[in-house]
Amino acid sequence: MSGFDRSRNDLIRDFKENYGKGPYHAEAFFRHLYQEGNADVGGVPEFRPVPDLARRIGEDLSVEVPDIGDNIDDGGTKKFTLKLNDGALTETVLIPMAEWHTLCVSSQVGCARGCSFCETAQMGFIRNLSTAEIVSQWASVKFGLSLIPRNLVFMGMGEPFDNFTNVMRAVDIFSDPKGPGVPKRRISISTSGHVDGIRKLTELEHRYPDRAYRTLHLAVSLNAPTDRVRNRLMPINKTWPLGVLKSALLDAPQSRIKDALFVEYVLIPGVNDSQDDAEKLIQWMDGLEAKVNLIPYHPRSSSPWPAPSDDSVDRFFDIIRSSGRECRTRKSKGKGIQAACGMLGRQCRISPRTADL
Ligand code: SAH
Ligand code: SF4
């Protein structure tokens, strides 16, 4: 079993059941793992009196930090492909901001949701990533590049709420102050509108009010303000149409907290970028404390649509802003290496896929 698969609470339970030890040793192991990136605890002060335990842990828990190997760089945005044990490839993108780095992680290999504008959709669904495979995307940056990303976004390959348990365990690990220590308010989950997942997250907040799940940022990829257009772009809308999605968001604590909910809107020329679309979007968001992120469409391979012109993006932006709603246009980073939103999965010089924030 991989050490990166276990949250601190999981380890406390494992240590009790497997080794008859308490939180003292489990926590020391957890801290060591995220400081050093290995399971070799022989030299850690807490384990010196118990060398047998240190040896057993080393045998029972493997820790593999995948080698970043070749990565491709576009003006500082790095996309790297991690080779998983079964040969599957996942993609991670490291995006430099003015004073920090944002890490865009994948939650699946491929995606089952089939959005018509998305490169990843073209791969189909291959498999879920384990918690360890999600956490190792962070670990390979920390231990391979000696960089500690400030923000984490689940905007790489896959629909995170189709892999709810592994993703949420990874969130618990990422946000643990004794582990990676990325606060939940600096972690964003981007979903295509998976209502079961949004509701399960809301339940977690009710069940564990002290764990700050309410501050976990939620980005909802809306991309169309009517069921007619959204059904065409995003098949998930046939399962959870706009009205159902809106009620789930109204019940979620993120929709009542400033800066916790974002509505993502990929602007596709002639499909969802008219004045009427902008007005309907404003109307749909009524009652939600949320900001709009406009993402100019990056044409996928064999795309029937071009990228939008800067003018049309500005026009849409102005309509949203003039309604009083906060809005920003996401500056595209990493387009040259297919590392921008929706481009993960495309074969490029090395292999990979997505993000821009
Ligand atoms: N599955 C999740 C997260 C991964 S997609 C989701 O759909 O939210 C991350 C973001 O990339 C989403 O907001 C999605 O709408 C956007 N995206 C997908 N394909 C794109 C494309 N070709 N151009 C621009 N953005 C795209
Ligand atoms: Fe999957 Fe998101 Fe792409 Fe849709 S936009 S196919 S949900 S990765």
mmCIF file of C-alpha atoms and ligand atoms in Angstrom:
data_model
loop_
_atom_site.group_PDB
_atom_site.id
_atom_site.type_symbol
_atom_site.label_atom_id
_atom_site.label_comp_id
_atom_site.label_asym_id
_atom_site.label_seq_id
_atom_site.Cartn_x
_atom_site.Cartn_y
_atom_site.Cartn_z
ATOM 1 C CA MET A 1 0.000 0.000 0.000
ATOM 2 C CA SER A 2 1.216 3.489 -0.796
ATOM 3 C CA GLY A 3 1.790 5.839 2.138
ATOM 4 C CA PHE A 4 0.327 8.634 -0.018
ATOM 5 C CA ASP A 5 -3.004 6.807 0.013
ATOM 6 C CA ARG A 6 -3.618 7.428 3.717
ATOM 7 C CA SER A 7 -4.898 10.541 5.458
ATOM 8 C CA ARG A 8 -3.542 11.287 8.943
ATOM 9 C CA ASN A 9 -6.692 9.792 10.503
ATOM 10 C CA ASP A 10 -6.368 6.685 8.308
ATOM 11 C CA LEU A 11 -2.788 6.246 9.501
ATOM 12 C CA ILE A 12 -3.790 6.663 13.146
ATOM 13 C CA ARG A 13 -6.320 3.864 12.635
ATOM 14 C CA ASP A 14 -3.814 1.679 10.710
ATOM 15 C CA PHE A 15 -1.112 2.131 13.339
ATOM 16 C CA LYS A 16 -3.522 1.079 16.084
ATOM 17 C CA GLU A 17 -4.851 -1.950 14.209
ATOM 18 C CA ASN A 18 -1.629 -3.147 12.588
ATOM 19 C CA TYR A 19 1.092 -2.218 15.040
ATOM 20 C CA GLY A 20 -0.724 -1.515 18.320
ATOM 21 C CA LYS A 21 0.661 2.036 18.303
ATOM 22 C CA GLY A 22 -1.073 5.348 18.935
ATOM 23 C CA PRO A 23 -1.227 8.754 17.231
ATOM 24 C CA TYR A 24 2.285 9.700 18.430
ATOM 25 C CA HIS A 25 3.973 7.367 15.931
ATOM 26 C CA ALA A 26 1.312 7.718 13.215
ATOM 27 C CA GLU A 27 1.652 11.500 13.239
ATOM 28 C CA ALA A 28 5.434 11.367 13.260
ATOM 29 C CA PHE A 29 5.297 9.088 10.212
ATOM 30 C CA PHE A 30 2.817 11.395 8.429
ATOM 31 C CA ARG A 31 5.000 14.465 9.069
ATOM 32 C CA HIS A 32 8.126 12.629 7.917
ATOM 33 C CA LEU A 33 6.400 11.458 4.744
ATOM 34 C CA TYR A 34 5.437 14.966 3.659
ATOM 35 C CA GLN A 35 8.749 16.503 4.692
ATOM 36 C CA GLU A 36 10.977 13.871 3.107
ATOM 37 C CA GLY A 37 8.907 12.036 0.512
ATOM 38 C CA ASN A 38 9.905 8.576 1.707
ATOM 39 C CA ALA A 39 8.810 5.877 4.124
ATOM 40 C CA ASP A 40 12.239 5.389 5.654
ATOM 41 C CA VAL A 41 11.612 6.374 9.248
ATOM 42 C CA GLY A 42 14.612 4.634 10.869
ATOM 43 C CA GLY A 43 16.347 7.899 11.685
ATOM 44 C CA VAL A 44 13.290 9.822 12.882
ATOM 45 C CA PRO A 45 13.619 10.514 16.647
ATOM 46 C CA GLU A 46 10.178 9.089 17.507
ATOM 47 C CA PHE A 47 11.140 5.771 15.867
ATOM 48 C CA ARG A 48 14.662 5.332 17.268
ATOM 49 C CA PRO A 49 13.447 3.327 20.274
ATOM 50 C CA VAL A 50 11.296 1.104 18.010
ATOM 51 C CA PRO A 51 13.549 0.009 15.098
ATOM 52 C CA ASP A 52 11.386 -3.052 14.421
ATOM 53 C CA LEU A 53 8.360 -0.849 13.875
ATOM 54 C CA ALA A 54 10.375 1.403 11.552
ATOM 55 C CA ARG A 55 11.425 -1.641 9.522
ATOM 56 C CA ARG A 56 7.864 -3.028 9.291
ATOM 57 C CA ILE A 57 6.496 0.312 8.147
ATOM 58 C CA GLY A 58 9.162 0.511 5.457
ATOM 59 C CA GLU A 59 8.072 -2.965 4.278
ATOM 60 C CA ASP A 60 4.313 -2.343 4.503
ATOM 61 C CA LEU A 61 4.063 1.158 3.072
ATOM 62 C CA SER A 62 5.763 1.999 -0.168
ATOM 63 C CA VAL A 63 6.195 5.574 -1.241
ATOM 64 C CA GLU A 64 6.812 6.326 -4.834
ATOM 65 C CA VAL A 65 7.358 9.855 -5.995
ATOM 66 C CA PRO A 66 6.916 9.598 -9.759
ATOM 67 C CA ASP A 67 9.756 10.967 -11.790
ATOM 68 C CA ILE A 68 8.730 14.097 -13.647
ATOM 69 C CA GLY A 69 11.199 13.198 -16.374
ATOM 70 C CA ASP A 70 10.689 15.257 -19.476
ATOM 71 C CA ASN A 71 8.424 18.166 -19.037
ATOM 72 C CA ILE A 72 7.533 20.829 -21.481
ATOM 73 C CA ASP A 73 7.648 24.458 -20.723
ATOM 74 C CA ASP A 74 5.775 27.374 -22.276
ATOM 75 C CA GLY A 75 6.855 30.692 -20.792
ATOM 76 C CA GLY A 76 7.072 29.147 -17.317
ATOM 77 C CA THR A 77 3.946 26.983 -17.516
ATOM 78 C CA LYS A 78 5.133 23.401 -17.226
ATOM 79 C CA LYS A 79 3.143 20.405 -18.248
ATOM 80 C CA PHE A 80 4.367 17.013 -17.200
ATOM 81 C CA THR A 81 3.218 13.504 -17.755
ATOM 82 C CA LEU A 82 3.515 11.030 -14.947
ATOM 83 C CA LYS A 83 3.750 7.381 -15.864
ATOM 84 C CA LEU A 84 1.627 5.264 -13.538
ATOM 85 C CA ASN A 85 2.352 1.696 -12.471
ATOM 86 C CA ASP A 86 0.054 0.157 -15.070
ATOM 87 C CA GLY A 87 1.570 2.288 -17.839
ATOM 88 C CA ALA A 88 -1.331 4.773 -17.933
ATOM 89 C CA LEU A 89 -0.265 8.402 -18.215
ATOM 90 C CA THR A 90 -1.636 11.295 -16.275
ATOM 91 C CA GLU A 91 -0.978 14.952 -16.751
ATOM 92 C CA THR A 92 -0.253 17.757 -14.346
ATOM 93 C CA VAL A 93 0.333 21.421 -15.052
ATOM 94 C CA LEU A 94 2.361 23.849 -12.971
ATOM 95 C CA ILE A 95 1.378 27.455 -13.582
ATOM 96 C CA PRO A 96 3.556 30.317 -12.357
ATOM 97 C CA MET A 97 1.618 33.309 -11.032
ATOM 98 C CA ALA A 98 3.217 36.621 -9.991
ATOM 99 C CA GLU A 99 4.416 35.400 -6.602
ATOM 100 C CA TRP A 100 3.436 31.774 -6.327
ATOM 101 C CA HIS A 101 2.628 28.625 -8.275
ATOM 102 C CA THR A 102 -0.716 27.003 -8.933
ATOM 103 C CA LEU A 103 -0.745 23.269 -9.510
ATOM 104 C CA CYS A 104 -3.455 21.832 -11.727
ATOM 105 C CA VAL A 105 -3.986 18.159 -10.935
ATOM 106 C CA SER A 106 -5.828 15.371 -12.732
ATOM 107 C CA SER A 107 -8.354 13.169 -10.969
ATOM 108 C CA GLN A 108 -8.837 10.552 -13.702
ATOM 109 C CA VAL A 109 -7.148 9.251 -16.815
ATOM 110 C CA GLY A 110 -9.535 10.470 -19.527
ATOM 111 C CA CYS A 111 -13.116 11.392 -18.645
ATOM 112 C CA ALA A 112 -16.498 9.757 -19.132
ATOM 113 C CA ARG A 113 -18.515 12.965 -19.425
ATOM 114 C CA GLY A 114 -18.075 13.540 -23.145
ATOM 115 C CA CYS A 115 -18.285 17.358 -23.332
ATOM 116 C CA SER A 116 -18.184 18.235 -27.008
ATOM 117 C CA PHE A 117 -15.634 21.060 -26.681
ATOM 118 C CA CYS A 118 -13.103 19.225 -24.496
ATOM 119 C CA GLU A 119 -9.933 17.475 -25.612
ATOM 120 C CA THR A 120 -9.934 15.049 -22.681
ATOM 121 C CA ALA A 121 -13.393 13.835 -23.690
ATOM 122 C CA GLN A 122 -11.872 12.538 -26.925
ATOM 123 C CA MET A 123 -9.848 9.969 -24.941
ATOM 124 C CA GLY A 124 -12.934 8.484 -23.332
ATOM 125 C CA PHE A 125 -12.708 7.229 -19.766
ATOM 126 C CA ILE A 126 -9.704 5.089 -18.932
ATOM 127 C CA ARG A 127 -9.701 4.911 -15.137
ATOM 128 C CA ASN A 128 -9.903 6.738 -11.841
ATOM 129 C CA LEU A 129 -6.698 7.848 -10.163
ATOM 130 C CA SER A 130 -6.064 6.538 -6.657
ATOM 131 C CA THR A 131 -5.576 9.024 -3.832
ATOM 132 C CA ALA A 132 -1.848 8.233 -3.929
ATOM 133 C CA GLU A 133 -1.684 9.001 -7.664
ATOM 134 C CA ILE A 134 -3.373 12.361 -7.052
ATOM 135 C CA VAL A 135 -1.147 13.204 -4.082
ATOM 136 C CA SER A 136 1.987 12.136 -5.959
ATOM 137 C CA GLN A 137 1.334 14.856 -8.544
ATOM 138 C CA TRP A 138 1.977 17.339 -5.714
ATOM 139 C CA ALA A 139 4.836 15.242 -4.309
ATOM 140 C CA SER A 140 6.683 15.120 -7.616
ATOM 141 C CA VAL A 141 6.655 18.925 -7.734
ATOM 142 C CA LYS A 142 7.755 19.296 -4.129
ATOM 143 C CA PHE A 143 10.424 16.590 -4.133
ATOM 144 C CA GLY A 144 11.330 16.618 -7.861
ATOM 145 C CA LEU A 145 11.351 20.357 -8.538
ATOM 146 C CA SER A 146 11.733 21.637 -4.939
ATOM 147 C CA LEU A 147 8.696 23.845 -5.400
ATOM 148 C CA ILE A 148 5.749 24.157 -3.082
ATOM 149 C CA PRO A 149 2.623 25.223 -4.964
ATOM 150 C CA ARG A 150 0.426 27.689 -3.093
ATOM 151 C CA ASN A 151 -2.830 26.809 -4.846
ATOM 152 C CA LEU A 152 -4.192 23.505 -6.061
ATOM 153 C CA VAL A 153 -6.920 23.142 -8.645
ATOM 154 C CA PHE A 154 -8.662 19.970 -9.776
ATOM 155 C CA MET A 155 -8.886 21.143 -13.368
ATOM 156 C CA GLY A 156 -6.712 18.589 -15.060
ATOM 157 C CA MET A 157 -8.069 15.457 -16.695
ATOM 158 C CA GLY A 158 -11.307 14.045 -15.436
ATOM 159 C CA GLU A 159 -14.479 14.877 -13.534
ATOM 160 C CA PRO A 160 -13.389 14.984 -9.858
ATOM 161 C CA PHE A 161 -16.833 14.095 -8.482
ATOM 162 C CA ASP A 162 -16.881 10.901 -10.583
ATOM 163 C CA ASN A 163 -13.983 9.885 -8.301
ATOM 164 C CA PHE A 164 -15.398 11.419 -5.119
ATOM 165 C CA THR A 165 -13.833 9.250 -2.400
ATOM 166 C CA ASN A 166 -10.276 9.330 -3.734
ATOM 167 C CA VAL A 167 -10.465 13.050 -4.506
ATOM 168 C CA MET A 168 -11.833 13.981 -1.085
ATOM 169 C CA ARG A 169 -9.216 11.875 0.675
ATOM 170 C CA ALA A 170 -6.574 13.703 -1.388
ATOM 171 C CA VAL A 171 -8.143 17.031 -0.327
ATOM 172 C CA ASP A 172 -7.935 15.954 3.333
ATOM 173 C CA ILE A 173 -4.253 15.100 2.855
ATOM 174 C CA PHE A 174 -3.392 18.258 0.888
ATOM 175 C CA SER A 175 -5.045 20.496 3.466
ATOM 176 C CA ASP A 176 -3.562 18.797 6.527
ATOM 177 C CA PRO A 177 -1.351 21.329 8.356
ATOM 178 C CA LYS A 178 0.916 18.440 9.416
ATOM 179 C CA GLY A 179 1.223 17.322 5.780
ATOM 180 C CA PRO A 180 1.301 19.490 2.641
ATOM 181 C CA GLY A 181 -0.604 22.217 4.523
ATOM 182 C CA VAL A 182 -2.458 23.824 1.590
ATOM 183 C CA PRO A 183 -5.509 25.452 3.237
ATOM 184 C CA LYS A 184 -8.888 24.373 1.814
ATOM 185 C CA ARG A 185 -9.554 27.938 0.647
ATOM 186 C CA ARG A 186 -6.601 27.497 -1.727
ATOM 187 C CA ILE A 187 -7.935 24.278 -3.189
ATOM 188 C CA SER A 188 -10.535 24.386 -5.979
ATOM 189 C CA ILE A 189 -12.579 21.532 -7.328
ATOM 190 C CA SER A 190 -13.868 22.124 -10.812
ATOM 191 C CA THR A 191 -16.969 20.126 -11.718
ATOM 192 C CA SER A 192 -19.039 19.900 -14.847
ATOM 193 C CA GLY A 193 -22.138 20.142 -12.618
ATOM 194 C CA HIS A 194 -22.139 16.759 -10.874
ATOM 195 C CA VAL A 195 -25.087 17.315 -8.534
ATOM 196 C CA ASP A 196 -24.567 14.134 -6.471
ATOM 197 C CA GLY A 197 -20.978 15.224 -5.821
ATOM 198 C CA ILE A 198 -21.982 18.777 -4.880
ATOM 199 C CA ARG A 199 -24.600 17.400 -2.473
ATOM 200 C CA LYS A 200 -22.151 14.895 -0.951
ATOM 201 C CA LEU A 201 -19.696 17.745 -0.355
ATOM 202 C CA THR A 202 -22.465 19.746 1.348
ATOM 203 C CA GLU A 203 -23.207 16.737 3.561
ATOM 204 C CA LEU A 204 -19.528 16.537 4.568
ATOM 205 C CA GLU A 205 -19.704 20.174 5.625
ATOM 206 C CA HIS A 206 -22.758 19.416 7.820
ATOM 207 C CA ARG A 207 -21.190 16.278 9.266
ATOM 208 C CA TYR A 208 -17.778 17.815 10.004
ATOM 209 C CA PRO A 209 -18.339 21.572 10.480
ATOM 210 C CA ASP A 210 -14.867 21.975 12.019
ATOM 211 C CA ARG A 211 -13.074 20.637 8.922
ATOM 212 C CA ALA A 212 -13.791 23.761 6.823
ATOM 213 C CA TYR A 213 -15.213 21.957 3.777
ATOM 214 C CA ARG A 214 -17.290 25.112 3.243
ATOM 215 C CA THR A 215 -14.140 27.020 2.330
ATOM 216 C CA LEU A 216 -13.088 24.531 -0.329
ATOM 217 C CA HIS A 217 -13.544 26.437 -3.566
ATOM 218 C CA LEU A 218 -16.035 25.077 -6.022
ATOM 219 C CA ALA A 219 -15.840 25.947 -9.720
ATOM 220 C CA VAL A 220 -18.857 24.901 -11.759
ATOM 221 C CA SER A 221 -18.349 24.652 -15.501
ATOM 222 C CA LEU A 222 -21.648 26.046 -16.714
ATOM 223 C CA ASN A 223 -20.744 26.933 -20.295
ATOM 224 C CA ALA A 224 -24.358 27.555 -21.370
ATOM 225 C CA PRO A 225 -27.303 29.290 -19.703
ATOM 226 C CA THR A 226 -30.110 27.224 -21.275
ATOM 227 C CA ASP A 227 -30.800 23.481 -21.133
ATOM 228 C CA ARG A 228 -31.105 23.389 -24.917
ATOM 229 C CA VAL A 229 -27.526 24.553 -25.547
ATOM 230 C CA ARG A 230 -26.077 22.897 -22.448
ATOM 231 C CA ASN A 231 -27.531 19.505 -23.419
ATOM 232 C CA ARG A 232 -25.652 19.823 -26.687
ATOM 233 C CA LEU A 233 -22.338 20.802 -25.128
ATOM 234 C CA MET A 234 -22.387 18.804 -21.907
ATOM 235 C CA PRO A 235 -24.278 15.482 -21.768
ATOM 236 C CA ILE A 236 -24.199 15.647 -17.938
ATOM 237 C CA ASN A 237 -26.927 18.295 -18.252
ATOM 238 C CA LYS A 238 -29.390 15.583 -19.303
ATOM 239 C CA THR A 239 -28.866 13.913 -15.912
ATOM 240 C CA TRP A 240 -28.759 17.129 -13.881
ATOM 241 C CA PRO A 241 -30.338 20.036 -15.776
ATOM 242 C CA LEU A 242 -29.740 23.674 -14.910
ATOM 243 C CA GLY A 243 -32.636 23.956 -12.412
ATOM 244 C CA VAL A 244 -31.445 20.914 -10.436
ATOM 245 C CA LEU A 245 -27.862 22.188 -10.496
ATOM 246 C CA LYS A 246 -28.947 25.588 -9.234
ATOM 247 C CA SER A 247 -30.861 24.107 -6.254
ATOM 248 C CA ALA A 248 -27.824 22.025 -5.263
ATOM 249 C CA LEU A 249 -25.654 25.145 -5.412
ATOM 250 C CA LEU A 250 -28.140 27.187 -3.390
ATOM 251 C CA ASP A 251 -27.910 24.504 -0.679
ATOM 252 C CA ALA A 252 -24.101 24.442 -0.769
ATOM 253 C CA PRO A 253 -22.323 26.658 1.770
ATOM 254 C CA GLN A 254 -19.979 27.887 -0.998
ATOM 255 C CA SER A 255 -22.855 29.875 -2.532
ATOM 256 C CA ARG A 256 -23.169 31.988 0.622
ATOM 257 C CA ILE A 257 -19.480 32.657 1.241
ATOM 258 C CA LYS A 258 -17.500 35.295 -0.568
ATOM 259 C CA ASP A 259 -14.915 33.941 -2.997
ATOM 260 C CA ALA A 260 -15.848 30.282 -2.630
ATOM 261 C CA LEU A 261 -17.968 29.674 -5.742
ATOM 262 C CA PHE A 262 -16.981 30.307 -9.359
ATOM 263 C CA VAL A 263 -19.014 29.847 -12.486
ATOM 264 C CA GLU A 264 -16.762 28.847 -15.382
ATOM 265 C CA TYR A 265 -17.956 29.795 -18.825
ATOM 266 C CA VAL A 266 -16.056 28.697 -21.936
ATOM 267 C CA LEU A 267 -16.923 31.163 -24.685
ATOM 268 C CA ILE A 268 -17.489 29.408 -28.003
ATOM 269 C CA PRO A 269 -18.216 31.631 -31.007
ATOM 270 C CA GLY A 270 -21.762 31.373 -32.330
ATOM 271 C CA VAL A 271 -22.706 28.773 -29.682
ATOM 272 C CA ASN A 272 -22.984 30.547 -26.323
ATOM 273 C CA ASP A 273 -21.547 34.044 -26.757
ATOM 274 C CA SER A 274 -24.537 36.242 -27.701
ATOM 275 C CA GLN A 275 -25.901 39.167 -25.694
ATOM 276 C CA ASP A 276 -28.955 37.026 -24.933
ATOM 277 C CA ASP A 277 -26.685 34.267 -23.551
ATOM 278 C CA ALA A 278 -24.920 36.783 -21.297
ATOM 279 C CA GLU A 279 -28.253 38.082 -19.989
ATOM 280 C CA LYS A 280 -29.550 34.574 -19.348
ATOM 281 C CA LEU A 281 -26.337 33.712 -17.530
ATOM 282 C CA ILE A 282 -26.769 36.748 -15.266
ATOM 283 C CA GLN A 283 -30.350 35.698 -14.572
ATOM 284 C CA TRP A 284 -29.412 32.085 -13.832
ATOM 285 C CA MET A 285 -26.852 33.222 -11.263
ATOM 286 C CA ASP A 286 -29.367 35.277 -9.339
ATOM 287 C CA GLY A 287 -29.179 34.396 -5.625
ATOM 288 C CA LEU A 288 -25.715 32.793 -5.851
ATOM 289 C CA GLU A 289 -22.712 34.506 -4.284
ATOM 290 C CA ALA A 290 -20.415 33.608 -7.170
ATOM 291 C CA LYS A 291 -17.963 35.085 -9.605
ATOM 292 C CA VAL A 292 -17.786 34.390 -13.311
ATOM 293 C CA ASN A 293 -14.603 33.120 -14.946
ATOM 294 C CA LEU A 294 -14.718 33.541 -18.703
ATOM 295 C CA ILE A 295 -12.473 31.139 -20.578
ATOM 296 C CA PRO A 296 -11.899 31.798 -24.268
ATOM 297 C CA TYR A 297 -12.441 28.486 -26.057
ATOM 298 C CA HIS A 298 -9.230 26.700 -27.106
ATOM 299 C CA PRO A 299 -10.198 24.722 -30.184
ATOM 300 C CA ARG A 300 -9.859 20.986 -29.558
ATOM 301 C CA SER A 301 -8.545 18.726 -32.311
ATOM 302 C CA SER A 302 -10.956 18.597 -35.303
ATOM 303 C CA SER A 303 -12.960 21.365 -33.671
ATOM 304 C CA PRO A 304 -16.036 22.578 -35.532
ATOM 305 C CA TRP A 305 -15.612 25.966 -33.797
ATOM 306 C CA PRO A 306 -12.805 28.541 -33.902
ATOM 307 C CA ALA A 307 -11.398 30.424 -30.912
ATOM 308 C CA PRO A 308 -13.378 33.574 -30.042
ATOM 309 C CA SER A 309 -12.036 36.994 -31.021
ATOM 310 C CA ASP A 310 -10.753 39.259 -28.237
ATOM 311 C CA ASP A 311 -13.571 41.691 -29.101
ATOM 312 C CA SER A 312 -16.306 39.142 -28.571
ATOM 313 C CA VAL A 313 -14.771 38.074 -25.247
ATOM 314 C CA ASP A 314 -14.603 41.737 -24.149
ATOM 315 C CA ARG A 315 -18.221 42.320 -25.219
ATOM 316 C CA PHE A 316 -19.484 39.361 -23.161
ATOM 317 C CA PHE A 317 -17.313 40.432 -20.219
ATOM 318 C CA ASP A 318 -18.722 43.984 -20.317
ATOM 319 C CA ILE A 319 -22.331 42.753 -20.209
ATOM 320 C CA ILE A 320 -21.615 40.617 -17.137
ATOM 321 C CA ARG A 321 -19.688 43.394 -15.403
ATOM 322 C CA SER A 322 -22.350 45.990 -16.084
ATOM 323 C CA SER A 323 -24.865 43.804 -14.242
ATOM 324 C CA GLY A 324 -22.700 44.259 -11.134
ATOM 325 C CA ARG A 325 -21.508 40.645 -11.138
ATOM 326 C CA GLU A 326 -17.764 40.090 -10.625
ATOM 327 C CA CYS A 327 -16.146 38.583 -13.651
ATOM 328 C CA ARG A 328 -12.672 37.920 -14.933
ATOM 329 C CA THR A 329 -11.312 36.572 -18.142
ATOM 330 C CA ARG A 330 -8.818 33.849 -17.679
ATOM 331 C CA LYS A 331 -5.596 34.694 -19.301
ATOM 332 C CA SER A 332 -4.603 31.709 -21.285
ATOM 333 C CA LYS A 333 -1.356 30.138 -20.214
ATOM 334 C CA GLY A 334 0.263 27.122 -21.732
ATOM 335 C CA LYS A 335 -1.622 27.116 -25.027
ATOM 336 C CA GLY A 336 1.575 26.385 -26.974
ATOM 337 C CA ILE A 337 2.104 23.118 -25.105
ATOM 338 C CA GLN A 338 -1.533 21.992 -25.015
ATOM 339 C CA ALA A 339 -1.548 22.746 -21.320
ATOM 340 C CA ALA A 340 -4.453 25.160 -21.367
ATOM 341 C CA CYS A 341 -7.959 24.292 -20.198
ATOM 342 C CA GLY A 342 -9.480 21.409 -22.035
ATOM 343 C CA MET A 343 -6.297 20.587 -23.911
ATOM 344 C CA LEU A 344 -4.983 17.837 -21.685
ATOM 345 C CA GLY A 345 -4.993 14.524 -23.414
ATOM 346 C CA ARG A 346 -3.866 15.807 -26.750
ATOM 347 C CA GLN A 347 -0.774 14.156 -28.153
ATOM 348 C CA CYS A 348 1.849 16.789 -28.309
ATOM 349 C CA ARG A 349 5.617 16.488 -28.460
ATOM 350 C CA ILE A 350 5.666 14.409 -25.302
ATOM 351 C CA SER A 351 2.106 13.409 -24.666
ATOM 352 C CA PRO A 352 -0.230 15.236 -22.164
ATOM 353 C CA ARG A 353 -3.010 17.825 -21.236
ATOM 354 C CA THR A 354 -4.543 21.000 -19.349
ATOM 355 C CA ALA A 355 -5.169 24.137 -17.398
ATOM 356 C CA ASP A 356 -4.983 27.840 -17.150
ATOM 357 C CA LEU A 357 -5.795 29.953 -14.201
HETATM 358 N N1 SAH B 1 -14.150 18.007 -15.436
HETATM 359 C C1 SAH B 1 -14.035 19.217 -14.716
HETATM 360 C C2 SAH B 1 -12.611 19.691 -14.580
HETATM 361 C C3 SAH B 1 -11.714 19.527 -15.755
HETATM 362 S S1 SAH B 1 -12.080 20.558 -17.130
HETATM 363 C C4 SAH B 1 -14.928 20.282 -15.352
HETATM 364 O O1 SAH B 1 -15.455 20.051 -16.420
HETATM 365 O O2 SAH B 1 -15.095 21.324 -14.717
HETATM 366 C C5 SAH B 1 -11.464 22.109 -16.570
HETATM 367 C C6 SAH B 1 -12.068 23.298 -17.275
HETATM 368 O O3 SAH B 1 -11.661 23.310 -18.648
HETATM 369 C C7 SAH B 1 -13.590 23.341 -17.286
HETATM 370 O O4 SAH B 1 -14.073 24.604 -16.839
HETATM 371 C C8 SAH B 1 -13.952 23.151 -18.757
HETATM 372 O O5 SAH B 1 -15.169 23.766 -19.091
HETATM 373 C C9 SAH B 1 -12.750 23.789 -19.422
HETATM 374 N N2 SAH B 1 -12.522 23.378 -20.802
HETATM 375 C C10 SAH B 1 -12.672 22.147 -21.308
HETATM 376 N N3 SAH B 1 -12.374 22.144 -22.630
HETATM 377 C C11 SAH B 1 -12.027 23.413 -22.954
HETATM 378 C C12 SAH B 1 -11.605 24.039 -24.155
HETATM 379 N N4 SAH B 1 -11.469 23.353 -25.281
HETATM 380 N N5 SAH B 1 -11.317 25.361 -24.112
HETATM 381 C C13 SAH B 1 -11.410 26.055 -22.956
HETATM 382 N N6 SAH B 1 -11.789 25.512 -21.783
HETATM 383 C C14 SAH B 1 -12.116 24.204 -21.790
HETATM 384 FE FE1 SF4 B 2 -14.753 15.794 -18.543
HETATM 385 FE FE2 SF4 B 2 -14.588 18.335 -17.678
HETATM 386 FE FE3 SF4 B 2 -13.775 17.651 -20.157
HETATM 387 FE FE4 SF4 B 2 -16.369 17.640 -19.589
HETATM 388 S S1 SF4 B 2 -15.000 19.450 -19.581
HETATM 389 S S2 SF4 B 2 -15.265 16.024 -20.704
HETATM 390 S S3 SF4 B 2 -16.343 16.911 -17.500
HETATM 391 S S4 SF4 B 2 -12.862 16.966 -18.254
#
